[in-house]
Amino acid sequence: MADRHTRSGDVSTGGPGVTTSHARPAGATASTGVLDGQPGGNAPVPPDFRTNGGGLGGGGALPRRKGFGAESVFRVTTLAAGTMVLVVIVAITVFLIAKAVPALRADNTNFLTTKEWFANDTPPHFGIAALAYGTVITAVIALIVAVPIALGIALYLSHYAHKRIATTLGFLIDLLAAVPSVVFGLWGLIVFVQPVRDFSVWLNKYFSWLPLFGGDGPFGRSLMLGGLVLAIMVLPIITSLSREVFMQTPTANEEAAWALGSTKWEMIRTAVLPYGRPGVIASVMLGLGRALGETIALAMTLGFLNEITPNLIKNGGNTIAANIANGFGEAGEIGRGALIASGLVLFTITLIVNMIARAIIYRRREFTESAA
């Protein structure tokens, strides 16, 4: 027993030295003798040596993550901004519904199918049918005219024009988007109306057998004039977005078309246009959203006749936004509620258009990421 007690007290064979070392962190015991020059010594281990695993590859403690740093502030800020957008949209919707319900209850007709707008009469009767028709028709005319021109300009700037010409012309097109809509309206009412009237007379003379260009006049302030003014207004939006999409076409796609012996147009048709199709569709949808919500320019160029007719050149036509701008000042309580109800319809249409455009952009992003 005594012999066993003496051996356990020898640090070279175990005993207290071994027992003490078990209380130390992993990796510290093996390096203790190196630090104090004695094998199996009991010298204290430096704190940094303990943390880093004794320098022998041990698993030291990981650095603590900051609880609230710049990244957290940025994440919270962006989350608040996104939430605020949703809050604003919901608030606008609630406001429009609350203000529109009393007027809709006072309406003696079907709001969705009635063409007349006599919201200030007693009893009031009004409907959104003719206004929605004019809104859609002017926007469609704008897209029919603007989309081919915008795509042609975008392709020229991205693949044909010299870099200096492309930069200058692109800047001028972007500058066109900054012109206020009231300027376009005044220009359409004073300057552009006469060429459109002459063109309408020519169409009526040679193509009056078509319902689109029939009638005996007068011509001028028509759906065609409003649609052409809108086409000039949405042109820079579609052009700028389409140009950026075309310029992002992978070089490998274009070089593959060149390697197969394609001409310039064949390369664009087989490599550029298929790659940029979702982006072009998204740009067209955004231009459509702008055309649907335009107010002042159409308020100055249309003839304010609420009717549903295929004729595009006869004086008349009205849109939801233009009707609100022209009638809000003299409207009574029921009239203002009726205008707000029409604004709710326009808000819904515009929201749907922008959601579709956003969905197309999102699908395009997924396609790009999967291709990468």
Short mmCIF file of C-alpha atoms in Angstrom, two decimals:
data_model
loop_
_atom_site.label_atom_id
_atom_site.label_comp_id
_atom_site.label_asym_id
_atom_site.label_seq_id
_atom_site.Cartn_x
_atom_site.Cartn_y
_atom_site.Cartn_z
CA MET A 1 0.00 0.00 0.00
CA ALA A 2 2.82 2.40 0.88
CA ASP A 3 4.62 1.59 -2.30
CA ARG A 4 1.45 2.30 -4.31
CA HIS A 5 0.97 5.64 -2.53
CA THR A 6 4.58 6.68 -3.30
CA ARG A 7 4.19 5.90 -7.03
CA SER A 8 0.99 7.85 -7.27
CA GLY A 9 2.72 10.88 -5.85
CA ASP A 10 5.44 10.83 -8.52
CA VAL A 11 4.58 13.35 -11.21
CA SER A 12 6.50 11.38 -13.82
CA THR A 13 4.23 8.37 -13.42
CA GLY A 14 0.85 10.02 -12.87
CA GLY A 15 -0.55 11.02 -9.51
CA PRO A 16 -1.32 14.65 -8.83
CA GLY A 17 0.21 15.78 -12.07
CA VAL A 18 -2.10 13.59 -14.03
CA THR A 19 -5.08 14.48 -11.87
CA THR A 20 -4.39 18.20 -12.22
CA SER A 21 -4.01 17.99 -16.00
CA HIS A 22 -7.54 16.65 -16.44
CA ALA A 23 -8.92 19.97 -15.24
CA ARG A 24 -7.21 21.82 -18.09
CA PRO A 25 -8.61 22.46 -21.55
CA ALA A 26 -7.92 20.08 -24.40
CA GLY A 27 -4.49 20.73 -25.87
CA ALA A 28 -3.15 22.61 -22.81
CA THR A 29 -1.65 19.59 -20.97
CA ALA A 30 0.56 18.51 -23.87
CA SER A 31 2.08 21.96 -24.19
CA THR A 32 2.58 22.67 -20.49
CA GLY A 33 6.02 21.15 -20.34
CA VAL A 34 7.08 23.12 -23.36
CA LEU A 35 6.08 26.40 -21.75
CA ASP A 36 7.89 25.97 -18.43
CA GLY A 37 10.75 23.80 -19.62
CA GLN A 38 9.70 20.84 -17.48
CA PRO A 39 7.96 17.71 -18.70
CA GLY A 40 4.51 17.53 -17.24
CA GLY A 41 4.97 20.87 -15.42
CA ASN A 42 2.11 22.75 -13.81
CA ALA A 43 2.88 26.22 -15.16
CA PRO A 44 -0.27 28.25 -15.99
CA VAL A 45 -1.27 28.34 -19.64
CA PRO A 46 -1.61 31.81 -21.25
CA PRO A 47 -5.19 32.82 -22.08
CA ASP A 48 -4.52 33.17 -25.80
CA PHE A 49 -2.89 29.76 -25.81
CA ARG A 50 -5.97 28.24 -24.21
CA THR A 51 -8.30 29.97 -26.69
CA ASN A 52 -6.39 28.90 -29.78
CA GLY A 53 -6.18 25.26 -28.74
CA GLY A 54 -2.54 25.42 -27.55
CA GLY A 55 -1.29 25.89 -31.10
CA LEU A 56 -1.59 22.16 -31.78
CA GLY A 57 -4.81 22.18 -33.83
CA GLY A 58 -7.21 21.89 -30.92
CA GLY A 59 -10.82 23.11 -31.26
CA GLY A 60 -10.74 26.54 -29.65
CA ALA A 61 -13.76 28.70 -28.90
CA LEU A 62 -15.37 30.43 -31.91
CA PRO A 63 -15.56 34.24 -31.91
CA ARG A 64 -18.88 35.53 -30.70
CA ARG A 65 -21.23 37.00 -33.30
CA LYS A 66 -22.19 40.58 -32.78
CA GLY A 67 -25.76 40.83 -31.64
CA PHE A 68 -26.62 44.10 -33.43
CA GLY A 69 -24.34 45.35 -36.19
CA ALA A 70 -24.53 47.19 -39.51
CA GLU A 71 -25.91 44.13 -41.28
CA SER A 72 -28.75 43.83 -38.80
CA VAL A 73 -29.56 47.52 -39.17
CA PHE A 74 -29.65 47.20 -42.95
CA ARG A 75 -31.84 44.09 -42.78
CA VAL A 76 -34.31 45.76 -40.44
CA THR A 77 -34.38 48.91 -42.58
CA THR A 78 -35.10 47.06 -45.81
CA LEU A 79 -37.77 44.96 -44.09
CA ALA A 80 -39.43 48.13 -42.79
CA ALA A 81 -39.32 49.72 -46.26
CA GLY A 82 -40.91 46.68 -47.90
CA THR A 83 -43.55 46.48 -45.20
CA MET A 84 -44.30 50.18 -45.62
CA VAL A 85 -45.07 49.66 -49.31
CA LEU A 86 -47.61 46.98 -48.45
CA VAL A 87 -49.10 49.18 -45.73
CA VAL A 88 -49.50 52.07 -48.18
CA ILE A 89 -51.18 49.85 -50.79
CA VAL A 90 -53.58 48.44 -48.21
CA ALA A 91 -54.30 51.95 -46.86
CA ILE A 92 -55.08 53.26 -50.36
CA THR A 93 -57.37 50.30 -51.01
CA VAL A 94 -59.24 50.78 -47.73
CA PHE A 95 -59.61 54.52 -48.41
CA LEU A 96 -60.98 53.98 -51.92
CA ILE A 97 -63.45 51.34 -50.79
CA ALA A 98 -64.65 53.42 -47.82
CA LYS A 99 -65.26 56.48 -49.99
CA ALA A 100 -66.79 54.58 -52.90
CA VAL A 101 -69.34 52.45 -51.05
CA PRO A 102 -71.83 55.30 -50.26
CA ALA A 103 -71.84 56.45 -53.89
CA LEU A 104 -72.27 52.92 -55.20
CA ARG A 105 -75.24 52.43 -52.88
CA ALA A 106 -76.82 55.63 -54.20
CA ASP A 107 -76.34 54.57 -57.84
CA ASN A 108 -79.54 53.39 -59.48
CA THR A 109 -77.81 51.53 -62.30
CA ASN A 110 -75.19 48.81 -62.71
CA PHE A 111 -71.84 50.44 -62.10
CA LEU A 112 -69.91 47.97 -64.24
CA THR A 113 -72.14 47.96 -67.34
CA THR A 114 -73.60 51.47 -67.56
CA LYS A 115 -72.06 53.83 -70.13
CA GLU A 116 -73.50 57.16 -68.93
CA TRP A 117 -71.88 59.26 -66.23
CA PHE A 118 -74.36 61.52 -64.44
CA ALA A 119 -73.13 61.21 -60.89
CA ASN A 120 -74.34 64.69 -59.87
CA ASP A 121 -77.94 64.24 -61.04
CA THR A 122 -80.86 63.44 -58.77
CA PRO A 123 -81.10 60.51 -58.60
CA PRO A 124 -77.51 59.77 -59.67
CA HIS A 125 -76.79 57.17 -62.33
CA PHE A 126 -73.33 56.41 -63.58
CA GLY A 127 -71.20 53.53 -64.80
CA ILE A 128 -67.66 52.63 -65.67
CA ALA A 129 -68.19 50.73 -68.94
CA ALA A 130 -67.44 53.52 -71.45
CA LEU A 131 -64.61 54.93 -69.34
CA ALA A 132 -62.93 51.55 -68.98
CA TYR A 133 -63.35 50.97 -72.71
CA GLY A 134 -61.67 54.26 -73.57
CA THR A 135 -58.88 53.57 -71.10
CA VAL A 136 -58.10 50.18 -72.60
CA ILE A 137 -58.43 51.29 -76.25
CA THR A 138 -56.08 54.28 -75.91
CA ALA A 139 -53.53 52.09 -74.10
CA VAL A 140 -53.75 49.40 -76.79
CA ILE A 141 -53.28 51.98 -79.57
CA ALA A 142 -50.24 53.33 -77.72
CA LEU A 143 -48.67 49.88 -77.46
CA ILE A 144 -49.41 48.97 -81.10
CA VAL A 145 -47.57 52.11 -82.24
CA ALA A 146 -44.82 52.29 -79.62
CA VAL A 147 -43.66 48.68 -79.23
CA PRO A 148 -42.28 48.10 -82.77
CA ILE A 149 -40.57 51.50 -82.78
CA ALA A 150 -39.15 50.99 -79.29
CA LEU A 151 -37.78 47.53 -80.12
CA GLY A 152 -36.21 48.83 -83.32
CA ILE A 153 -34.51 51.68 -81.47
CA ALA A 154 -33.35 49.33 -78.70
CA LEU A 155 -31.80 46.89 -81.18
CA TYR A 156 -30.11 49.71 -83.06
CA LEU A 157 -28.62 51.15 -79.88
CA SER A 158 -27.44 47.77 -78.57
CA HIS A 159 -26.11 46.06 -81.71
CA TYR A 160 -25.82 48.46 -84.64
CA ALA A 161 -25.00 52.02 -83.57
CA HIS A 162 -21.51 53.26 -82.80
CA LYS A 163 -20.82 53.58 -79.09
CA ARG A 164 -20.86 57.40 -79.13
CA ILE A 165 -24.05 57.55 -81.15
CA ALA A 166 -25.69 54.94 -78.94
CA THR A 167 -24.72 56.84 -75.78
CA THR A 168 -26.00 60.18 -77.09
CA LEU A 169 -29.22 58.82 -78.54
CA GLY A 170 -29.88 56.74 -75.44
CA PHE A 171 -29.46 59.81 -73.27
CA LEU A 172 -31.96 61.76 -75.39
CA ILE A 173 -34.50 58.94 -75.20
CA ASP A 174 -34.11 58.75 -71.43
CA LEU A 175 -34.54 62.52 -71.29
CA LEU A 176 -37.83 62.18 -73.15
CA ALA A 177 -39.20 60.24 -70.20
CA ALA A 178 -38.59 63.25 -67.94
CA VAL A 179 -40.90 65.56 -69.92
CA PRO A 180 -44.04 66.33 -67.85
CA SER A 181 -47.28 64.88 -69.14
CA VAL A 182 -48.91 68.32 -69.26
CA VAL A 183 -46.34 69.32 -71.88
CA PHE A 184 -47.32 66.33 -74.01
CA GLY A 185 -50.96 67.27 -73.54
CA LEU A 186 -50.46 70.86 -74.65
CA TRP A 187 -48.36 69.75 -77.60
CA GLY A 188 -51.01 67.23 -78.64
CA LEU A 189 -53.84 69.76 -78.27
CA ILE A 190 -52.15 72.65 -80.12
CA VAL A 191 -49.67 71.12 -82.55
CA PHE A 192 -50.33 67.42 -83.09
CA VAL A 193 -54.10 67.61 -83.42
CA GLN A 194 -53.99 69.03 -86.97
CA PRO A 195 -51.81 66.26 -88.50
CA VAL A 196 -53.98 63.66 -86.77
CA ARG A 197 -57.13 65.34 -88.13
CA ASP A 198 -55.72 65.29 -91.67
CA PHE A 199 -54.70 61.66 -91.29
CA SER A 200 -58.16 60.80 -89.96
CA VAL A 201 -59.81 62.44 -92.98
CA TRP A 202 -57.56 60.39 -95.28
CA LEU A 203 -58.42 57.17 -93.45
CA ASN A 204 -62.11 58.01 -93.60
CA LYS A 205 -61.89 58.72 -97.31
CA TYR A 206 -60.25 55.47 -98.34
CA PHE A 207 -61.12 53.07 -95.52
CA SER A 208 -64.56 54.20 -94.36
CA TRP A 209 -65.86 50.70 -95.07
CA LEU A 210 -64.02 49.63 -91.94
CA PRO A 211 -65.86 50.35 -88.66
CA LEU A 212 -62.63 51.72 -87.20
CA PHE A 213 -62.50 54.63 -89.67
CA GLY A 214 -66.14 55.23 -90.58
CA GLY A 215 -68.44 58.11 -89.71
CA ASP A 216 -68.87 61.62 -91.15
CA GLY A 217 -66.79 63.55 -88.60
CA PRO A 218 -65.86 65.76 -87.04
CA PHE A 219 -62.38 64.35 -86.59
CA GLY A 220 -59.46 65.37 -84.42
CA ARG A 221 -59.86 64.99 -80.66
CA SER A 222 -60.42 61.28 -80.77
CA LEU A 223 -59.20 58.04 -79.30
CA MET A 224 -56.55 57.92 -82.00
CA LEU A 225 -55.11 61.28 -80.96
CA GLY A 226 -55.00 60.21 -77.33
CA GLY A 227 -53.45 56.86 -78.24
CA LEU A 228 -50.72 58.46 -80.37
CA VAL A 229 -49.82 60.92 -77.63
CA LEU A 230 -49.63 58.03 -75.17
CA ALA A 231 -47.41 56.13 -77.62
CA ILE A 232 -44.85 58.96 -77.50
CA MET A 233 -45.04 58.98 -73.71
CA VAL A 234 -44.44 55.24 -73.20
CA LEU A 235 -41.81 54.99 -75.93
CA PRO A 236 -38.81 55.87 -73.70
CA ILE A 237 -39.84 53.35 -71.01
CA ILE A 238 -40.06 50.41 -73.39
CA THR A 239 -36.94 51.49 -75.29
CA SER A 240 -34.71 51.88 -72.23
CA LEU A 241 -35.69 48.58 -70.61
CA SER A 242 -35.50 46.63 -73.87
CA ARG A 243 -32.08 48.08 -74.65
CA GLU A 244 -30.73 46.97 -71.27
CA VAL A 245 -32.15 43.48 -71.78
CA PHE A 246 -30.62 43.14 -75.25
CA MET A 247 -27.23 44.31 -73.99
CA GLN A 248 -27.23 41.56 -71.35
CA THR A 249 -27.38 38.78 -73.93
CA PRO A 250 -24.50 36.35 -73.17
CA THR A 251 -21.58 36.75 -75.53
CA ALA A 252 -21.39 32.97 -75.91
CA ASN A 253 -24.87 32.90 -77.44
CA GLU A 254 -23.97 35.55 -80.00
CA GLU A 255 -20.63 33.94 -80.83
CA ALA A 256 -22.32 30.59 -81.30
CA ALA A 257 -24.66 32.13 -83.87
CA TRP A 258 -21.70 33.79 -85.63
CA ALA A 259 -19.84 30.47 -85.67
CA LEU A 260 -22.75 28.84 -87.50
CA GLY A 261 -22.44 31.42 -90.27
CA SER A 262 -25.41 33.58 -89.30
CA THR A 263 -25.90 37.08 -90.60
CA LYS A 264 -26.39 39.99 -88.23
CA TRP A 265 -30.16 39.75 -88.34
CA GLU A 266 -30.09 35.95 -88.01
CA MET A 267 -27.86 36.28 -84.95
CA ILE A 268 -30.31 38.77 -83.41
CA ARG A 269 -33.31 36.61 -84.30
CA THR A 270 -31.83 33.37 -82.92
CA ALA A 271 -29.73 34.61 -79.98
CA VAL A 272 -30.76 38.09 -78.83
CA LEU A 273 -34.55 38.11 -79.18
CA PRO A 274 -35.22 34.69 -77.53
CA TYR A 275 -32.97 35.58 -74.61
CA GLY A 276 -34.58 39.00 -74.11
CA ARG A 277 -38.21 38.00 -74.72
CA PRO A 278 -39.27 37.91 -71.03
CA GLY A 279 -37.60 41.26 -70.39
CA VAL A 280 -39.28 42.81 -73.42
CA ILE A 281 -42.65 41.51 -72.27
CA ALA A 282 -42.03 43.00 -68.84
CA SER A 283 -41.10 46.38 -70.35
CA VAL A 284 -44.25 46.35 -72.47
CA MET A 285 -46.37 45.60 -69.41
CA LEU A 286 -44.77 48.47 -67.52
CA GLY A 287 -45.47 50.76 -70.47
CA LEU A 288 -49.06 49.53 -70.44
CA GLY A 289 -49.32 50.43 -66.77
CA ARG A 290 -48.10 53.94 -67.53
CA ALA A 291 -50.59 54.29 -70.38
CA LEU A 292 -53.52 53.10 -68.29
CA GLY A 293 -52.86 55.64 -65.55
CA GLU A 294 -52.11 58.70 -67.68
CA THR A 295 -54.33 61.66 -66.80
CA ILE A 296 -53.49 65.18 -67.94
CA ALA A 297 -52.38 64.40 -71.48
CA LEU A 298 -55.61 62.53 -72.20
CA ALA A 299 -57.70 65.14 -70.41
CA MET A 300 -56.45 67.66 -72.98
CA THR A 301 -56.69 65.55 -76.13
CA LEU A 302 -59.92 63.52 -75.87
CA GLY A 303 -63.43 64.66 -76.81
CA PHE A 304 -65.15 63.49 -73.59
CA LEU A 305 -67.99 61.53 -75.14
CA ASN A 306 -68.88 58.46 -73.10
CA GLU A 307 -69.75 55.81 -75.63
CA ILE A 308 -68.57 52.38 -76.67
CA THR A 309 -67.86 52.44 -80.39
CA PRO A 310 -65.24 50.82 -82.64
CA ASN A 311 -64.66 54.16 -84.38
CA LEU A 312 -61.21 55.53 -83.53
CA ILE A 313 -61.11 58.80 -85.51
CA LYS A 314 -64.42 60.45 -84.58
CA ASN A 315 -64.38 63.11 -81.88
CA GLY A 316 -65.12 61.60 -78.50
CA GLY A 317 -63.78 59.05 -76.10
CA ASN A 318 -62.97 59.30 -72.43
CA THR A 319 -60.85 57.47 -69.88
CA ILE A 320 -61.12 56.87 -66.14
CA ALA A 321 -58.17 59.11 -65.24
CA ALA A 322 -59.23 61.92 -67.57
CA ASN A 323 -62.79 61.82 -66.25
CA ILE A 324 -61.51 62.15 -62.68
CA ALA A 325 -59.31 65.11 -63.59
CA ASN A 326 -62.10 66.93 -65.41
CA GLY A 327 -64.98 66.20 -63.04
CA PHE A 328 -63.55 66.24 -59.54
CA GLY A 329 -63.62 70.03 -59.11
CA GLU A 330 -67.36 70.46 -59.63
CA ALA A 331 -68.55 67.14 -58.22
CA GLY A 332 -70.77 66.91 -55.19
CA GLU A 333 -70.52 64.39 -52.40
CA ILE A 334 -72.01 61.55 -54.42
CA GLY A 335 -70.08 62.66 -57.50
CA ARG A 336 -66.78 62.56 -55.67
CA GLY A 337 -67.59 59.14 -54.32
CA ALA A 338 -68.41 57.97 -57.84
CA LEU A 339 -65.10 59.29 -59.16
CA ILE A 340 -63.29 57.55 -56.31
CA ALA A 341 -65.11 54.33 -57.23
CA SER A 342 -63.85 54.67 -60.80
CA GLY A 343 -60.39 55.30 -59.37
CA LEU A 344 -60.69 52.04 -57.46
CA VAL A 345 -61.32 50.21 -60.74
CA LEU A 346 -58.31 51.91 -62.34
CA PHE A 347 -56.19 51.11 -59.29
CA THR A 348 -57.16 47.46 -59.56
CA ILE A 349 -56.39 47.29 -63.29
CA THR A 350 -53.01 48.98 -62.86
CA LEU A 351 -52.11 46.78 -59.90
CA ILE A 352 -52.90 43.63 -61.87
CA VAL A 353 -50.80 44.81 -64.81
CA ASN A 354 -47.81 45.58 -62.59
CA MET A 355 -48.13 42.26 -60.77
CA ILE A 356 -48.07 40.43 -64.09
CA ALA A 357 -44.98 42.38 -65.13
CA ARG A 358 -43.28 41.58 -61.84
CA ALA A 359 -44.09 37.89 -62.20
CA ILE A 360 -42.51 37.87 -65.66
CA ILE A 361 -39.38 39.54 -64.32
CA TYR A 362 -39.19 37.00 -61.50
CA ARG A 363 -39.48 34.11 -63.94
CA ARG A 364 -36.71 35.68 -65.98
CA ARG A 365 -34.46 35.86 -62.91
CA GLU A 366 -35.07 32.18 -62.15
CA PHE A 367 -34.20 31.28 -65.74
CA THR A 368 -30.98 33.28 -65.59
CA GLU A 369 -29.92 31.74 -62.27
CA SER A 370 -30.60 28.19 -63.48
CA ALA A 371 -28.65 28.84 -66.70
CA ALA A 372 -25.71 30.17 -64.69
#
